CSV table of C-alpha atoms in Angstrom, one decimal:
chain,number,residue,atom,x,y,z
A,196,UNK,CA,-3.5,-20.9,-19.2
A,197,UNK,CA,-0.3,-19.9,-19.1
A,198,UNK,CA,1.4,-20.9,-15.6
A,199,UNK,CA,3.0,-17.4,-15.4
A,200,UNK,CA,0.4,-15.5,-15.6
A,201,UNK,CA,-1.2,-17.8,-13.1
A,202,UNK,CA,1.7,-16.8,-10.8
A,203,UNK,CA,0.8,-12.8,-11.7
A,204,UNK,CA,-2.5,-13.3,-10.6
A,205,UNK,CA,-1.6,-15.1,-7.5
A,206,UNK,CA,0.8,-12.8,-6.4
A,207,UNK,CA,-1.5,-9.7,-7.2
A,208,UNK,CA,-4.0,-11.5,-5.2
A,209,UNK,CA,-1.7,-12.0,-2.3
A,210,UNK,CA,-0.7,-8.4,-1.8
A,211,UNK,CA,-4.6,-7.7,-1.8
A,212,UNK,CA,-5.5,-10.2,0.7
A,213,UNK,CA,-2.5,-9.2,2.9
A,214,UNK,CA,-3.5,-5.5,2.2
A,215,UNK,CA,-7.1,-6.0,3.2
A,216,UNK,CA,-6.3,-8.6,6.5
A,217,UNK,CA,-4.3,-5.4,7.4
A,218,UNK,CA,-7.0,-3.1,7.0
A,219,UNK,CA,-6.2,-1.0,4.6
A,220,UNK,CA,-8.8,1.0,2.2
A,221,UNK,CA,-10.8,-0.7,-0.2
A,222,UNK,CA,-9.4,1.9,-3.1
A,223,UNK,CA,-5.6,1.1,-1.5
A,224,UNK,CA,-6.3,-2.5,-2.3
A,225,UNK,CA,-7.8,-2.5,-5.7
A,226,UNK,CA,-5.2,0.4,-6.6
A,227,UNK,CA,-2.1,-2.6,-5.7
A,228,UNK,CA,-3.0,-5.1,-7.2
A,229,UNK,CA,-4.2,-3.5,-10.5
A,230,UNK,CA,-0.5,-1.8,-10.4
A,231,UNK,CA,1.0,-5.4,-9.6
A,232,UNK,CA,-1.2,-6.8,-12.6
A,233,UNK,CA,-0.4,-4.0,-14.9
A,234,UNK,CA,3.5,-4.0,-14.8
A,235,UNK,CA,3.6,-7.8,-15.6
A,236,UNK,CA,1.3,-7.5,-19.3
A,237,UNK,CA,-1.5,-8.4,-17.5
A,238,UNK,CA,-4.8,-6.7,-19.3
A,239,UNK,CA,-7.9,-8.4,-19.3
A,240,UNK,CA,-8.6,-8.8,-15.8
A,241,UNK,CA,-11.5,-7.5,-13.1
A,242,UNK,CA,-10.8,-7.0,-8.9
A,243,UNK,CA,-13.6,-6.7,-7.0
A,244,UNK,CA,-12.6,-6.1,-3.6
A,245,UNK,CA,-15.4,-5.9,0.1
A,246,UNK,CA,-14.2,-5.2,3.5
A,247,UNK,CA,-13.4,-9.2,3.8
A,248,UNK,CA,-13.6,-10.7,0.3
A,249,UNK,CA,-11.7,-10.8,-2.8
A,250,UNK,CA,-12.9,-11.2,-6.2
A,251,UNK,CA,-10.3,-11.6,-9.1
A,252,UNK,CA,-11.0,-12.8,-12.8
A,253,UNK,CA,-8.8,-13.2,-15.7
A,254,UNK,CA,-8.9,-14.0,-19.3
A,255,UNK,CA,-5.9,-14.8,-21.4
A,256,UNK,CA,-5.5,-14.4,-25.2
A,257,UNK,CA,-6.9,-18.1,-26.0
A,258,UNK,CA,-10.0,-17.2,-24.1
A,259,UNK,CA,-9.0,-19.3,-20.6
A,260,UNK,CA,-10.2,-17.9,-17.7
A,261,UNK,CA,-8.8,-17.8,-13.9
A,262,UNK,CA,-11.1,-17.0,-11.1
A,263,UNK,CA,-10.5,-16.8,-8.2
A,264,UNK,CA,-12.3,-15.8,-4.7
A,265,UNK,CA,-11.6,-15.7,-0.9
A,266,UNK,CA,-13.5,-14.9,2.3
A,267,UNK,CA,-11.4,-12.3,4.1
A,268,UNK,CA,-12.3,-11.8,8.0
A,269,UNK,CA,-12.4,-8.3,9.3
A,270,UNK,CA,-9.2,-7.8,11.7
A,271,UNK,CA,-7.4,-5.3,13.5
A,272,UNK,CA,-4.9,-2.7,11.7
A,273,UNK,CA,-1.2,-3.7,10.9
A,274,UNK,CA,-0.2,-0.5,9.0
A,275,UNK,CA,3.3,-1.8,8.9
A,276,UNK,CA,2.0,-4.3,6.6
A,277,UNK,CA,0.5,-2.2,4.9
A,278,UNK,CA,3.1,0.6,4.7
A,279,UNK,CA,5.2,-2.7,3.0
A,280,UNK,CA,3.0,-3.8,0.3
A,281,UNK,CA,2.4,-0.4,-1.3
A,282,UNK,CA,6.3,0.2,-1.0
A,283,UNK,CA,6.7,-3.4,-3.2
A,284,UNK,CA,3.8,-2.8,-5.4
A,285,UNK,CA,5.9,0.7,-6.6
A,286,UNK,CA,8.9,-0.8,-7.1
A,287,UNK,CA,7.3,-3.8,-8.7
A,288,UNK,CA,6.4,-1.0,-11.5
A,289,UNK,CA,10.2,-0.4,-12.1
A,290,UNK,CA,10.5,-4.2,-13.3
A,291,UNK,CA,12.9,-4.3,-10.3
A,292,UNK,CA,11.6,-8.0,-9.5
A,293,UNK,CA,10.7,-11.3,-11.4
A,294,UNK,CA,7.6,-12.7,-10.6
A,295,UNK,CA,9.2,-15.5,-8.1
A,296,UNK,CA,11.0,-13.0,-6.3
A,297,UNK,CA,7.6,-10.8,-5.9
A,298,UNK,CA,6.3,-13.9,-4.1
A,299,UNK,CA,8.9,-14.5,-1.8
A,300,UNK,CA,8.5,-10.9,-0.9
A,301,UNK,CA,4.7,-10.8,-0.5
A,302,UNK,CA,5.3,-14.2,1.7
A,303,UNK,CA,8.1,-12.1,3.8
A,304,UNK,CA,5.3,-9.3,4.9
A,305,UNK,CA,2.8,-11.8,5.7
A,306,UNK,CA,5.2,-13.4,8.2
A,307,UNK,CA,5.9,-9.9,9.8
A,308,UNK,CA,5.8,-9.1,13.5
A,309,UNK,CA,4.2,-6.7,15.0
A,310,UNK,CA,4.7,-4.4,17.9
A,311,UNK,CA,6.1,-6.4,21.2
A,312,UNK,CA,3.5,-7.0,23.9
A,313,UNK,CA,5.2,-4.8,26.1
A,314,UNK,CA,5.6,-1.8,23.5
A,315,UNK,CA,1.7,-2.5,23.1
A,316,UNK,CA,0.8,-2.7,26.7
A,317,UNK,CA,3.0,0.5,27.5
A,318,UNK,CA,1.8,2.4,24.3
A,319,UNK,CA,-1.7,1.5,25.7
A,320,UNK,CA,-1.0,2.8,29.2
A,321,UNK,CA,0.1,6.5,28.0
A,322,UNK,CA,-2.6,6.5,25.3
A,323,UNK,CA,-4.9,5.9,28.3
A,324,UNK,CA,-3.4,8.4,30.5
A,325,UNK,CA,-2.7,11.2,28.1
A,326,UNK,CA,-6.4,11.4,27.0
A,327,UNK,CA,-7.6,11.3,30.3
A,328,UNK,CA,-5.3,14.8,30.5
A,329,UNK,CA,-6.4,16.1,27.4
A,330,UNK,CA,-10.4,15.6,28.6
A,331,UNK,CA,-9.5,18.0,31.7
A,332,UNK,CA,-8.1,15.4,34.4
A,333,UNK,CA,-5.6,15.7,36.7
A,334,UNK,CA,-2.2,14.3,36.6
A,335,UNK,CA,-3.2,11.8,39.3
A,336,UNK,CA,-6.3,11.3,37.1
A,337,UNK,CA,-4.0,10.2,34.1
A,338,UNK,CA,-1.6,8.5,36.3
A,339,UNK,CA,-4.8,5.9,37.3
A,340,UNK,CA,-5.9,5.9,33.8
A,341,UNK,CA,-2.1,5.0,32.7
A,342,UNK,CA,-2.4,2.3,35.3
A,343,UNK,CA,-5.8,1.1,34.0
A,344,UNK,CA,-4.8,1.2,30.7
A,345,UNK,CA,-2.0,-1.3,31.3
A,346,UNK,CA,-4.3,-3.9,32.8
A,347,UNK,CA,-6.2,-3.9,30.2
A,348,UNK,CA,-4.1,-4.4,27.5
A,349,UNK,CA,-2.3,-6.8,29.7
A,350,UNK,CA,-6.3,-8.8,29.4
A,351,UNK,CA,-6.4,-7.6,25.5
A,352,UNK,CA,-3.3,-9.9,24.4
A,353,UNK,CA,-3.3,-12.5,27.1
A,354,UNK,CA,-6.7,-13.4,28.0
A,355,UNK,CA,-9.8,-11.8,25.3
A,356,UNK,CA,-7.8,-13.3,22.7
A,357,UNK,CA,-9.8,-16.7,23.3
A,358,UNK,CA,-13.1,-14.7,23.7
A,359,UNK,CA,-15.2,-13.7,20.7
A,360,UNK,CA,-15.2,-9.8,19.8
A,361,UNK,CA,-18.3,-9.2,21.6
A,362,UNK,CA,-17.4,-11.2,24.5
A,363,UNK,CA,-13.7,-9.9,24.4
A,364,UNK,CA,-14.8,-5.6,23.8
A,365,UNK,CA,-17.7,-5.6,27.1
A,366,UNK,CA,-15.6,-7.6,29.3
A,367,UNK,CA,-12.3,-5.3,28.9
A,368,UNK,CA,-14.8,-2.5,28.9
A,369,UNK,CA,-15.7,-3.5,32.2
A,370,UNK,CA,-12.8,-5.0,33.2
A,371,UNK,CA,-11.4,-0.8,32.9
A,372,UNK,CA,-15.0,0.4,35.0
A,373,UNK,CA,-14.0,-2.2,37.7
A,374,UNK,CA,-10.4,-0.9,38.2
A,375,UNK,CA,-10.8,2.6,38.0
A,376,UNK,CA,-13.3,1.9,41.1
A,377,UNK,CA,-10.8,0.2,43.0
A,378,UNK,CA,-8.1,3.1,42.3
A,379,UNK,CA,-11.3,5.6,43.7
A,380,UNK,CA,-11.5,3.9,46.2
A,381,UNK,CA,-7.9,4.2,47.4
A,382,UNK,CA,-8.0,7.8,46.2
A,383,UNK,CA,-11.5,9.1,46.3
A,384,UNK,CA,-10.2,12.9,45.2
A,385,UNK,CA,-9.9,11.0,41.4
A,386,UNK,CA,-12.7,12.4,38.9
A,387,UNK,CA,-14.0,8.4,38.1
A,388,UNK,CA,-15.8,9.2,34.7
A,389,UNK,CA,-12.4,11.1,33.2
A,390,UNK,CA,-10.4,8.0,34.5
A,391,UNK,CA,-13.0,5.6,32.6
A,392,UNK,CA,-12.9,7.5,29.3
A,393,UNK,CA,-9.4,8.2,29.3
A,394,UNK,CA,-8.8,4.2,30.1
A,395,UNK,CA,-11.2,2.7,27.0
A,396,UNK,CA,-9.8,5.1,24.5
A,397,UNK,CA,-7.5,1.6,23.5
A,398,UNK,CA,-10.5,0.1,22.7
A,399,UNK,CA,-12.3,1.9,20.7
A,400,UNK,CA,-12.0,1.4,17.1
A,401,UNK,CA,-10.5,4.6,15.8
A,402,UNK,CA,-9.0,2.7,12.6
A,403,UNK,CA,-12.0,0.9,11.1
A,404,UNK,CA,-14.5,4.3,12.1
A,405,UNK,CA,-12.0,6.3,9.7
A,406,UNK,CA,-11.4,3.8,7.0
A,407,UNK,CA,-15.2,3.0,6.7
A,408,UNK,CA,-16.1,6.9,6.6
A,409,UNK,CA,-13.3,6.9,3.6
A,410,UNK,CA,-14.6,3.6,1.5
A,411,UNK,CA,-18.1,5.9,1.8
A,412,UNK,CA,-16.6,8.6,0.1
A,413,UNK,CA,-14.7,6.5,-2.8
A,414,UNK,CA,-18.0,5.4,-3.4
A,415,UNK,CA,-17.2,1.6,-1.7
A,416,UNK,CA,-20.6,1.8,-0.1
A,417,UNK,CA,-20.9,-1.9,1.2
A,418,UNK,CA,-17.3,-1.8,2.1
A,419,UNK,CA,-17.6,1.5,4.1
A,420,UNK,CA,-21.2,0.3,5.7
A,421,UNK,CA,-19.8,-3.0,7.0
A,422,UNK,CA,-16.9,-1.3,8.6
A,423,UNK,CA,-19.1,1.6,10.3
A,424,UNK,CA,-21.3,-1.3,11.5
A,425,UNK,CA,-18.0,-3.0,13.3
A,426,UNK,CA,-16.8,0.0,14.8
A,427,UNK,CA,-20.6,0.8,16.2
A,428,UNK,CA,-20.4,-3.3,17.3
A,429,UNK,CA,-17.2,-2.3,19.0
A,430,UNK,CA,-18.9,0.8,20.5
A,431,UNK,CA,-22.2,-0.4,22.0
A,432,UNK,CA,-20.2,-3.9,23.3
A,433,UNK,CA,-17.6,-0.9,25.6
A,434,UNK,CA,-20.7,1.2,26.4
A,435,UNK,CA,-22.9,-1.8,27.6
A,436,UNK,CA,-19.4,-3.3,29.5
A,437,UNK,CA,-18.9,0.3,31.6
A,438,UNK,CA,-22.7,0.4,31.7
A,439,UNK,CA,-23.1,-2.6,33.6
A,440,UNK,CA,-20.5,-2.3,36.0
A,441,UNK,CA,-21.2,1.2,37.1
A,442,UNK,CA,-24.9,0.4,37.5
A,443,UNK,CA,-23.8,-2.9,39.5
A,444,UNK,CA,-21.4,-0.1,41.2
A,445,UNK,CA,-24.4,2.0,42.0
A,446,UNK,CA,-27.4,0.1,43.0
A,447,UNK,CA,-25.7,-3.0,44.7
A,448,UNK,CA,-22.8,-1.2,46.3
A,449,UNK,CA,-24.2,2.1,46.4
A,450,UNK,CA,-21.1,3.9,44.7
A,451,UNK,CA,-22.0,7.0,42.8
A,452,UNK,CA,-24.0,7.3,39.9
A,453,UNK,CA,-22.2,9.1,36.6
């Protein structure tokens, strides 16, 4: 086999593995790097892409084939990423790049940073606070949710990091029950449940729920039933983290009952 087209393939393969580490749809992914393949000749080929694999096959003119497969882990979102990728894949229609250069590109987005901690921990704080508004709290309601909000991002990207996802979700869940009790405490006119719920809206996996409920409807079955079942992982491990504190809460330290 030819070593450019063994270069096409890799770099088609790369923009699909950096697409689907980024969380990106499982039609998004196959759509790039069929594009990528495409605008370099390449014909006889087959992608078949799962929420964390990739399957790519080829078959030049003298009847060589290139395969090629890799295990993908489920991650969080990096729509930046993302956004990059489909903006190279277009202009990699145009013939704007030589394969080389395509490379260096894909191996540019890869290396991106994403948001500061502190953007993140801020972001996380006024996420927090304005939902606990939005679910009919007061402003000192969403003040102590904004509060909570920040510790527990602050535990997110310092601390759960070295914790396994199941480990990492209950403990920030209750981690977020344990300080909105300590702000009642200090201010028992707060409405505890609305500064809970507005204060684990960061956690919960908005991103994965949506993009699984999408792969169902492109037909991606598998792919959309493996990232339902994360995002209902993600959702029982924050229920059973509040759970356990506020019955702790309740029949040890007999605080209220929600």
């Amino acid at each position: 086999m030819e070593e450019q087209e063994k270069e096409i393939l890799d770099a088609a393969f790369l923009a699909g593995n950096i697409l689907l580490e980024s969380g990106a749809e499982i039609f998004r992914v196959e759509e790039t790097v069929e594009r990528i393949a495409r605008a370099y000749g390449i014909e006889d080929y087959q992608f078949f892409v799962l929420t964390n694999g990739i399957f790519a096959t080829y078959c030049n003119s003298r009847g060589e084939v290139f395969a090629k497969v890799k295990n993908i882990p489920v991650s969080s979102a990096r729509l930046n990423k993302v956004a990059a990728v489909n903006q190279l894949s277009r202009e990699i229609e145009t013939r704007r790049y030589p394969i080389a250069e395509v490379r260096n590109r894909l191996d540019e987005i890869r290396q991106m940073e994403g948001k500061k901690n502190l953007t993140q921990i801020m972001a996380s704080g006024v996420g927090a606070g304005c939902f606990c508004y939005l679910f009919g709290g007061t402003f000192g309601d969403a003040f102590s949710a904004f509060l909570t909000g920040v510790v527990l991002y602050c535990y997110v990207l310092y601390v759960s990091c070295y914790q396994s996802k199941i480990i990492a979700n209950m403990s920030g869940a209750a981690l977020v029950t344990i300080v909105s009790i300590l702000l009642f405490h200090l201010s028992p006119q707060l409405h505890l449940s609305l500064v809970i719920i507005g204060a684990i809206m960061p956690l919960l996996p908005g991103v994965t729920f949506t993009n699984g409920i999408r792969d169902i409807a492109d037909g991606d079955y598998l792919s959309g039933i493996v990232r339902l079942l994360d995002a209902l992982l993600v959702a029982v491990c924050i229920a059973a983290g509040v759970g356990a504190v506020i019955i702790a809460y309740h029949n040890w330290l007999g605080g209220i009952m929600l």
